[in-house]
Amino acid sequence: NAGVTQTPKFRVLKTGQSMTLLCAQDMNHEYMYWYRQDPGMGLRLIHYSVGEGTTAKGEVPDGYNVSRLKKQNFLLGLESAAPSQTSVYFCASSHRTGNYEQYFGPGTRLTVT
Amino acid sequence: AQKITQTQPGMFVQEKEAVTLDCTYDTSDQSYGLFWYKQPSSGEMIFLIYQGSYDEQNATEGRYSLNFQKARKSANLVISASQLGDSAMYFCAMREPNYGQNFVFGPGTRLSVLP
């Protein structure tokens, strides 16, 4: 099993450009999450999904959109990138029962110039 | 107000010694979950241990134990017999079911294990 994978691993964007980050999991998890991690701070939740076709806002959703068309995939979109969105982005997934332990992907390092 | 506070930005411990990483949390819910994650320099997030708010006993996982003091709203991580490979960032996190699947992470503590 690959667990949680993220594509791409690195990306540099110019201000105003758009891009989509792809997260895939093969553990049949119901819940999926997108976080950002900035220096000196812990992870902050951007959006999450409790099932196919449903998404919800987290702590810092502005400037991002998400979609969950298939259970195994969770996409994070930046429509018009800004330098403030320079960060490391982590995707995670968990079951909807038990302790909700999250399994994380390796992260995507995004730089917006 | 910060929901998760980790007051130790950095900690040093001698190899084979025990170390305690502090975490305090703020919630008005009765039902919640507390987690500790490790992030080595390679960047991945590794789950270490979980404590539910209704669990009467402190959680343990190998060399990791969670000192849960509900009345004080603290969930300190204790690492026994530190190893060089324990050098990493450690994050405390909380899940509040009444806020959907909202997870809140603390700012982290950087642990350095000295040989």
PDB file of C-alpha atoms in Angstrom:
ATOM      1  CA  ASN A   1       0.000   0.000   0.000  1.00  0.00           C
ATOM      2  CA  ALA A   2       1.238   3.474  -0.891  1.00  0.00           C
ATOM      3  CA  GLY A   3      -0.731   5.114   1.942  1.00  0.00           C
ATOM      4  CA  VAL A   4      -1.231   8.818   1.229  1.00  0.00           C
ATOM      5  CA  THR A   5       0.502  10.301  -1.785  1.00  0.00           C
ATOM      6  CA  GLN A   6       0.718  13.921  -2.905  1.00  0.00           C
ATOM      7  CA  THR A   7       1.462  15.385  -6.311  1.00  0.00           C
ATOM      8  CA  PRO A   8       3.590  17.393  -6.963  1.00  0.00           C
ATOM      9  CA  LYS A   9       6.330  17.402  -4.316  1.00  0.00           C
ATOM     10  CA  PHE A  10       7.598  20.877  -5.217  1.00  0.00           C
ATOM     11  CA  ARG A  11       6.191  23.750  -7.216  1.00  0.00           C
ATOM     12  CA  VAL A  12       7.053  27.380  -7.904  1.00  0.00           C
ATOM     13  CA  LEU A  13       4.265  29.684  -9.049  1.00  0.00           C
ATOM     14  CA  LYS A  14       4.121  33.303 -10.038  1.00  0.00           C
ATOM     15  CA  THR A  15       1.594  35.551  -8.349  1.00  0.00           C
ATOM     16  CA  GLY A  16      -1.794  35.167 -10.004  1.00  0.00           C
ATOM     17  CA  GLN A  17      -1.176  31.714 -11.453  1.00  0.00           C
ATOM     18  CA  SER A  18      -3.402  28.800 -10.586  1.00  0.00           C
ATOM     19  CA  MET A  19      -2.641  25.211  -9.714  1.00  0.00           C
ATOM     20  CA  THR A  20      -4.132  22.053  -8.275  1.00  0.00           C
ATOM     21  CA  LEU A  21      -2.569  19.793  -5.681  1.00  0.00           C
ATOM     22  CA  LEU A  22      -3.634  16.170  -5.796  1.00  0.00           C
ATOM     23  CA  CYS A  23      -3.925  13.898  -2.793  1.00  0.00           C
ATOM     24  CA  ALA A  24      -4.636  10.182  -3.137  1.00  0.00           C
ATOM     25  CA  GLN A  25      -5.106   7.497  -0.483  1.00  0.00           C
ATOM     26  CA  ASP A  26      -5.497   3.753  -0.848  1.00  0.00           C
ATOM     27  CA  MET A  27      -6.682   2.950   2.690  1.00  0.00           C
ATOM     28  CA  ASN A  28     -10.392   3.368   1.982  1.00  0.00           C
ATOM     29  CA  HIS A  29     -10.550   6.237   4.482  1.00  0.00           C
ATOM     30  CA  GLU A  30     -13.740   8.237   4.624  1.00  0.00           C
ATOM     31  CA  TYR A  31     -12.217  11.489   5.872  1.00  0.00           C
ATOM     32  CA  MET A  32      -9.578  13.569   4.126  1.00  0.00           C
ATOM     33  CA  TYR A  33      -7.900  16.852   5.066  1.00  0.00           C
ATOM     34  CA  TRP A  34      -5.695  19.576   3.681  1.00  0.00           C
ATOM     35  CA  TYR A  35      -3.319  21.480   5.970  1.00  0.00           C
ATOM     36  CA  ARG A  36      -0.693  24.133   5.513  1.00  0.00           C
ATOM     37  CA  GLN A  37       2.440  24.425   7.617  1.00  0.00           C
ATOM     38  CA  ASP A  38       4.314  27.706   7.954  1.00  0.00           C
ATOM     39  CA  PRO A  39       7.613  28.247   9.790  1.00  0.00           C
ATOM     40  CA  GLY A  40       7.197  28.469  13.558  1.00  0.00           C
ATOM     41  CA  MET A  41       3.608  27.318  13.415  1.00  0.00           C
ATOM     42  CA  GLY A  42       1.868  24.031  13.624  1.00  0.00           C
ATOM     43  CA  LEU A  43      -0.395  22.708  10.923  1.00  0.00           C
ATOM     44  CA  ARG A  44      -3.502  24.698  10.142  1.00  0.00           C
ATOM     45  CA  LEU A  45      -6.552  23.046   8.617  1.00  0.00           C
ATOM     46  CA  ILE A  46      -7.612  24.508   5.262  1.00  0.00           C
ATOM     47  CA  HIS A  47     -10.507  22.270   4.207  1.00  0.00           C
ATOM     48  CA  TYR A  48     -11.653  18.775   4.949  1.00  0.00           C
ATOM     49  CA  SER A  49     -14.068  16.194   3.569  1.00  0.00           C
ATOM     50  CA  VAL A  50     -16.134  13.598   5.401  1.00  0.00           C
ATOM     51  CA  GLY A  51     -17.084  11.740   2.250  1.00  0.00           C
ATOM     52  CA  GLU A  52     -17.297  11.695  -1.511  1.00  0.00           C
ATOM     53  CA  GLY A  53     -18.946  14.858  -2.783  1.00  0.00           C
ATOM     54  CA  THR A  54     -18.806  16.724   0.549  1.00  0.00           C
ATOM     55  CA  THR A  55     -16.321  19.342   1.722  1.00  0.00           C
ATOM     56  CA  ALA A  56     -16.141  21.776   4.617  1.00  0.00           C
ATOM     57  CA  LYS A  57     -14.033  24.773   5.620  1.00  0.00           C
ATOM     58  CA  GLY A  58     -11.326  24.556   8.217  1.00  0.00           C
ATOM     59  CA  GLU A  59      -9.456  27.288  10.029  1.00  0.00           C
ATOM     60  CA  VAL A  60      -7.843  29.011   6.999  1.00  0.00           C
ATOM     61  CA  PRO A  61      -9.970  28.357   3.869  1.00  0.00           C
ATOM     62  CA  ASP A  62      -9.646  31.722   2.097  1.00  0.00           C
ATOM     63  CA  GLY A  63      -7.960  31.558  -1.295  1.00  0.00           C
ATOM     64  CA  TYR A  64      -8.405  27.792  -1.645  1.00  0.00           C
ATOM     65  CA  ASN A  65     -11.017  25.504  -3.115  1.00  0.00           C
ATOM     66  CA  VAL A  66     -11.335  21.744  -2.832  1.00  0.00           C
ATOM     67  CA  SER A  67     -13.162  18.892  -4.471  1.00  0.00           C
ATOM     68  CA  ARG A  68     -13.722  15.250  -3.583  1.00  0.00           C
ATOM     69  CA  LEU A  69     -15.230  13.579  -6.626  1.00  0.00           C
ATOM     70  CA  LYS A  70     -13.846  10.173  -5.728  1.00  0.00           C
ATOM     71  CA  LYS A  71     -13.421   8.685  -2.274  1.00  0.00           C
ATOM     72  CA  GLN A  72      -9.712   8.127  -2.740  1.00  0.00           C
ATOM     73  CA  ASN A  73      -8.851  11.593  -4.078  1.00  0.00           C
ATOM     74  CA  PHE A  74      -8.950  15.073  -2.545  1.00  0.00           C
ATOM     75  CA  LEU A  75      -7.916  18.054  -4.673  1.00  0.00           C
ATOM     76  CA  LEU A  76      -6.772  21.432  -3.401  1.00  0.00           C
ATOM     77  CA  GLY A  77      -6.944  24.336  -5.821  1.00  0.00           C
ATOM     78  CA  LEU A  78      -5.386  27.771  -5.780  1.00  0.00           C
ATOM     79  CA  GLU A  79      -7.221  29.974  -8.291  1.00  0.00           C
ATOM     80  CA  SER A  80      -4.941  33.019  -8.060  1.00  0.00           C
ATOM     81  CA  ALA A  81      -1.810  32.321  -6.073  1.00  0.00           C
ATOM     82  CA  ALA A  82      -0.443  34.939  -3.683  1.00  0.00           C
ATOM     83  CA  PRO A  83       2.951  35.093  -1.919  1.00  0.00           C
ATOM     84  CA  SER A  84       1.112  34.535   1.392  1.00  0.00           C
ATOM     85  CA  GLN A  85       0.279  31.052   0.134  1.00  0.00           C
ATOM     86  CA  THR A  86       3.934  30.061   0.120  1.00  0.00           C
ATOM     87  CA  SER A  87       3.930  27.103   2.479  1.00  0.00           C
ATOM     88  CA  VAL A  88       4.235  23.358   2.842  1.00  0.00           C
ATOM     89  CA  TYR A  89       0.921  21.637   2.198  1.00  0.00           C
ATOM     90  CA  PHE A  90       0.031  18.339   3.808  1.00  0.00           C
ATOM     91  CA  CYS A  91      -2.812  16.034   2.963  1.00  0.00           C
ATOM     92  CA  ALA A  92      -4.101  13.516   5.501  1.00  0.00           C
ATOM     93  CA  SER A  93      -6.794  10.872   5.733  1.00  0.00           C
ATOM     94  CA  SER A  94      -8.530   8.968   8.525  1.00  0.00           C
ATOM     95  CA  HIS A  95     -11.306   6.519   9.201  1.00  0.00           C
ATOM     96  CA  ARG A  96     -14.622   7.924  10.424  1.00  0.00           C
ATOM     97  CA  THR A  97     -14.569   5.740  13.522  1.00  0.00           C
ATOM     98  CA  GLY A  98     -12.091   4.945  16.255  1.00  0.00           C
ATOM     99  CA  ASN A  99      -9.677   7.630  17.328  1.00  0.00           C
ATOM    100  CA  TYR A 100      -9.582   9.363  13.923  1.00  0.00           C
ATOM    101  CA  GLU A 101      -5.811   8.903  13.702  1.00  0.00           C
ATOM    102  CA  GLN A 102      -4.632  10.814  10.663  1.00  0.00           C
ATOM    103  CA  TYR A 103      -2.225   9.378   8.109  1.00  0.00           C
ATOM    104  CA  PHE A 104      -0.245  12.094   6.373  1.00  0.00           C
ATOM    105  CA  GLY A 105       1.221  12.437   2.915  1.00  0.00           C
ATOM    106  CA  PRO A 106       4.834  13.554   2.400  1.00  0.00           C
ATOM    107  CA  GLY A 107       3.914  17.195   1.768  1.00  0.00           C
ATOM    108  CA  THR A 108       4.132  19.635  -1.146  1.00  0.00           C
ATOM    109  CA  ARG A 109       6.458  22.601  -0.901  1.00  0.00           C
ATOM    110  CA  LEU A 110       4.890  25.544  -2.755  1.00  0.00           C
ATOM    111  CA  THR A 111       6.633  28.835  -3.397  1.00  0.00           C
ATOM    112  CA  VAL A 112       4.743  31.787  -4.839  1.00  0.00           C
ATOM    113  CA  THR A 113       6.960  34.593  -6.181  1.00  0.00           C
TER     114      THR A 113
ATOM    115  CA  ALA B   1      -7.193  32.400  22.090  1.00  0.00           C
ATOM    116  CA  GLN B   2      -4.808  29.569  21.331  1.00  0.00           C
ATOM    117  CA  LYS B   3      -6.486  26.212  21.622  1.00  0.00           C
ATOM    118  CA  ILE B   4      -3.214  24.283  21.931  1.00  0.00           C
ATOM    119  CA  THR B   5      -0.228  25.708  23.772  1.00  0.00           C
ATOM    120  CA  GLN B   6       3.243  24.219  23.719  1.00  0.00           C
ATOM    121  CA  THR B   7       5.408  26.479  25.847  1.00  0.00           C
ATOM    122  CA  GLN B   8       8.765  24.870  25.064  1.00  0.00           C
ATOM    123  CA  PRO B   9      10.022  25.966  21.629  1.00  0.00           C
ATOM    124  CA  GLY B  10      13.127  23.836  22.087  1.00  0.00           C
ATOM    125  CA  MET B  11      14.278  21.107  24.465  1.00  0.00           C
ATOM    126  CA  PHE B  12      17.511  19.209  24.963  1.00  0.00           C
ATOM    127  CA  VAL B  13      17.827  15.791  26.522  1.00  0.00           C
ATOM    128  CA  GLN B  14      20.720  13.437  27.049  1.00  0.00           C
ATOM    129  CA  GLU B  15      20.538  10.100  25.260  1.00  0.00           C
ATOM    130  CA  LYS B  16      18.878   7.393  27.415  1.00  0.00           C
ATOM    131  CA  GLU B  17      17.246   9.975  29.669  1.00  0.00           C
ATOM    132  CA  ALA B  18      13.494  10.603  29.878  1.00  0.00           C
ATOM    133  CA  VAL B  19      11.956  13.872  28.693  1.00  0.00           C
ATOM    134  CA  THR B  20       8.538  15.504  29.070  1.00  0.00           C
ATOM    135  CA  LEU B  21       7.076  17.750  26.381  1.00  0.00           C
ATOM    136  CA  ASP B  22       4.317  20.020  27.619  1.00  0.00           C
ATOM    137  CA  CYS B  23       0.930  20.573  26.031  1.00  0.00           C
ATOM    138  CA  THR B  24      -2.063  22.439  27.378  1.00  0.00           C
ATOM    139  CA  TYR B  25      -5.351  22.786  25.568  1.00  0.00           C
ATOM    140  CA  ASP B  26      -8.483  24.853  25.709  1.00  0.00           C
ATOM    141  CA  THR B  27     -11.940  23.487  24.972  1.00  0.00           C
ATOM    142  CA  SER B  28     -15.418  23.764  26.410  1.00  0.00           C
ATOM    143  CA  ASP B  29     -16.394  20.354  25.069  1.00  0.00           C
ATOM    144  CA  GLN B  30     -16.591  17.264  27.239  1.00  0.00           C
ATOM    145  CA  SER B  31     -15.723  14.952  24.351  1.00  0.00           C
ATOM    146  CA  TYR B  32     -12.466  15.479  22.522  1.00  0.00           C
ATOM    147  CA  GLY B  33      -9.328  13.676  21.425  1.00  0.00           C
ATOM    148  CA  LEU B  34      -5.684  14.543  21.939  1.00  0.00           C
ATOM    149  CA  PHE B  35      -2.841  13.456  19.670  1.00  0.00           C
ATOM    150  CA  TRP B  36       0.916  13.725  19.494  1.00  0.00           C
ATOM    151  CA  TYR B  37       2.774  13.700  16.187  1.00  0.00           C
ATOM    152  CA  LYS B  38       6.486  13.618  15.412  1.00  0.00           C
ATOM    153  CA  GLN B  39       8.007  15.454  12.462  1.00  0.00           C
ATOM    154  CA  PRO B  40      11.646  14.536  11.754  1.00  0.00           C
ATOM    155  CA  SER B  41      13.844  16.739   9.603  1.00  0.00           C
ATOM    156  CA  SER B  42      12.731  14.738   6.555  1.00  0.00           C
ATOM    157  CA  GLY B  43       9.327  16.401   6.946  1.00  0.00           C
ATOM    158  CA  GLU B  44       6.806  13.590   7.274  1.00  0.00           C
ATOM    159  CA  MET B  45       4.238  13.579  10.079  1.00  0.00           C
ATOM    160  CA  ILE B  46       4.264  10.454  12.238  1.00  0.00           C
ATOM    161  CA  PHE B  47       1.459   9.600  14.650  1.00  0.00           C
ATOM    162  CA  LEU B  48       2.721   8.719  18.121  1.00  0.00           C
ATOM    163  CA  ILE B  49      -0.108   8.445  20.625  1.00  0.00           C
ATOM    164  CA  TYR B  50      -3.777   9.230  21.263  1.00  0.00           C
ATOM    165  CA  GLN B  51      -5.811  10.036  24.379  1.00  0.00           C
ATOM    166  CA  GLY B  52      -9.572  10.303  24.439  1.00  0.00           C
ATOM    167  CA  SER B  53     -11.160  12.685  26.913  1.00  0.00           C
ATOM    168  CA  TYR B  54     -13.140   9.860  28.505  1.00  0.00           C
ATOM    169  CA  ASP B  55     -10.185   7.489  28.762  1.00  0.00           C
ATOM    170  CA  GLU B  56      -9.518   6.880  32.433  1.00  0.00           C
ATOM    171  CA  GLN B  57      -6.006   5.572  31.987  1.00  0.00           C
ATOM    172  CA  ASN B  58      -3.078   7.420  30.476  1.00  0.00           C
ATOM    173  CA  ALA B  59      -2.226   6.206  26.983  1.00  0.00           C
ATOM    174  CA  THR B  60       1.032   4.379  26.372  1.00  0.00           C
ATOM    175  CA  GLU B  61       2.721   3.273  23.153  1.00  0.00           C
ATOM    176  CA  GLY B  62       6.118   1.698  23.651  1.00  0.00           C
ATOM    177  CA  ARG B  63       8.511   4.395  24.893  1.00  0.00           C
ATOM    178  CA  TYR B  64       5.802   7.056  24.619  1.00  0.00           C
ATOM    179  CA  SER B  65       3.252   7.809  27.312  1.00  0.00           C
ATOM    180  CA  LEU B  66       0.771  10.617  27.667  1.00  0.00           C
ATOM    181  CA  ASN B  67       0.380  12.252  31.065  1.00  0.00           C
ATOM    182  CA  PHE B  68      -3.269  13.306  30.869  1.00  0.00           C
ATOM    183  CA  GLN B  69      -4.518  15.699  33.542  1.00  0.00           C
ATOM    184  CA  LYS B  70      -8.046  16.555  32.528  1.00  0.00           C
ATOM    185  CA  ALA B  71      -8.805  19.101  35.241  1.00  0.00           C
ATOM    186  CA  ARG B  72      -5.652  21.028  34.343  1.00  0.00           C
ATOM    187  CA  LYS B  73      -6.276  20.550  30.610  1.00  0.00           C
ATOM    188  CA  SER B  74      -2.824  19.212  30.032  1.00  0.00           C
ATOM    189  CA  ALA B  75      -1.622  16.316  27.887  1.00  0.00           C
ATOM    190  CA  ASN B  76       2.125  16.058  28.257  1.00  0.00           C
ATOM    191  CA  LEU B  77       4.149  13.589  26.195  1.00  0.00           C
ATOM    192  CA  VAL B  78       6.743  11.566  28.056  1.00  0.00           C
ATOM    193  CA  ILE B  79       9.496   9.866  26.081  1.00  0.00           C
ATOM    194  CA  SER B  80      11.469   7.352  28.078  1.00  0.00           C
ATOM    195  CA  ALA B  81      15.026   6.276  27.286  1.00  0.00           C
ATOM    196  CA  SER B  82      15.583   8.921  24.590  1.00  0.00           C
ATOM    197  CA  GLN B  83      17.360   7.869  21.413  1.00  0.00           C
ATOM    198  CA  LEU B  84      19.233   9.981  18.874  1.00  0.00           C
ATOM    199  CA  GLY B  85      16.453   9.236  16.390  1.00  0.00           C
ATOM    200  CA  ASP B  86      13.975  11.013  18.665  1.00  0.00           C
ATOM    201  CA  SER B  87      15.439  14.373  17.608  1.00  0.00           C
ATOM    202  CA  ALA B  88      12.517  16.024  15.780  1.00  0.00           C
ATOM    203  CA  MET B  89       9.644  18.480  16.063  1.00  0.00           C
ATOM    204  CA  TYR B  90       6.776  17.266  18.219  1.00  0.00           C
ATOM    205  CA  PHE B  91       3.231  18.546  17.780  1.00  0.00           C
ATOM    206  CA  CYS B  92       0.296  18.253  20.127  1.00  0.00           C
ATOM    207  CA  ALA B  93      -3.114  18.309  18.456  1.00  0.00           C
ATOM    208  CA  MET B  94      -6.774  18.211  19.461  1.00  0.00           C
ATOM    209  CA  ARG B  95      -9.910  17.046  17.719  1.00  0.00           C
ATOM    210  CA  GLU B  96     -13.187  18.622  18.777  1.00  0.00           C
ATOM    211  CA  PRO B  97     -16.124  16.573  17.490  1.00  0.00           C
ATOM    212  CA  ASN B  98     -18.606  19.401  18.023  1.00  0.00           C
ATOM    213  CA  TYR B  99     -16.708  21.347  15.400  1.00  0.00           C
ATOM    214  CA  GLY B 100     -16.952  18.706  12.702  1.00  0.00           C
ATOM    215  CA  GLN B 101     -13.581  17.265  11.895  1.00  0.00           C
ATOM    216  CA  ASN B 102     -11.692  20.304  13.065  1.00  0.00           C
ATOM    217  CA  PHE B 103      -8.200  19.435  14.187  1.00  0.00           C
ATOM    218  CA  VAL B 104      -6.066  22.067  15.895  1.00  0.00           C
ATOM    219  CA  PHE B 105      -2.283  21.736  16.184  1.00  0.00           C
ATOM    220  CA  GLY B 106       0.078  23.451  18.574  1.00  0.00           C
ATOM    221  CA  PRO B 107       3.199  25.326  17.399  1.00  0.00           C
ATOM    222  CA  GLY B 108       5.462  22.403  18.241  1.00  0.00           C
ATOM    223  CA  THR B 109       8.518  21.684  20.366  1.00  0.00           C
ATOM    224  CA  ARG B 110      11.883  20.926  18.815  1.00  0.00           C
ATOM    225  CA  LEU B 111      13.579  18.126  20.729  1.00  0.00           C
ATOM    226  CA  SER B 112      17.302  17.566  20.391  1.00  0.00           C
ATOM    227  CA  VAL B 113      18.811  14.392  21.842  1.00  0.00           C
ATOM    228  CA  LEU B 114      22.459  14.746  22.791  1.00  0.00           C
ATOM    229  CA  PRO B 115      24.900  11.806  22.612  1.00  0.00           C
TER     230      PRO B 115
END
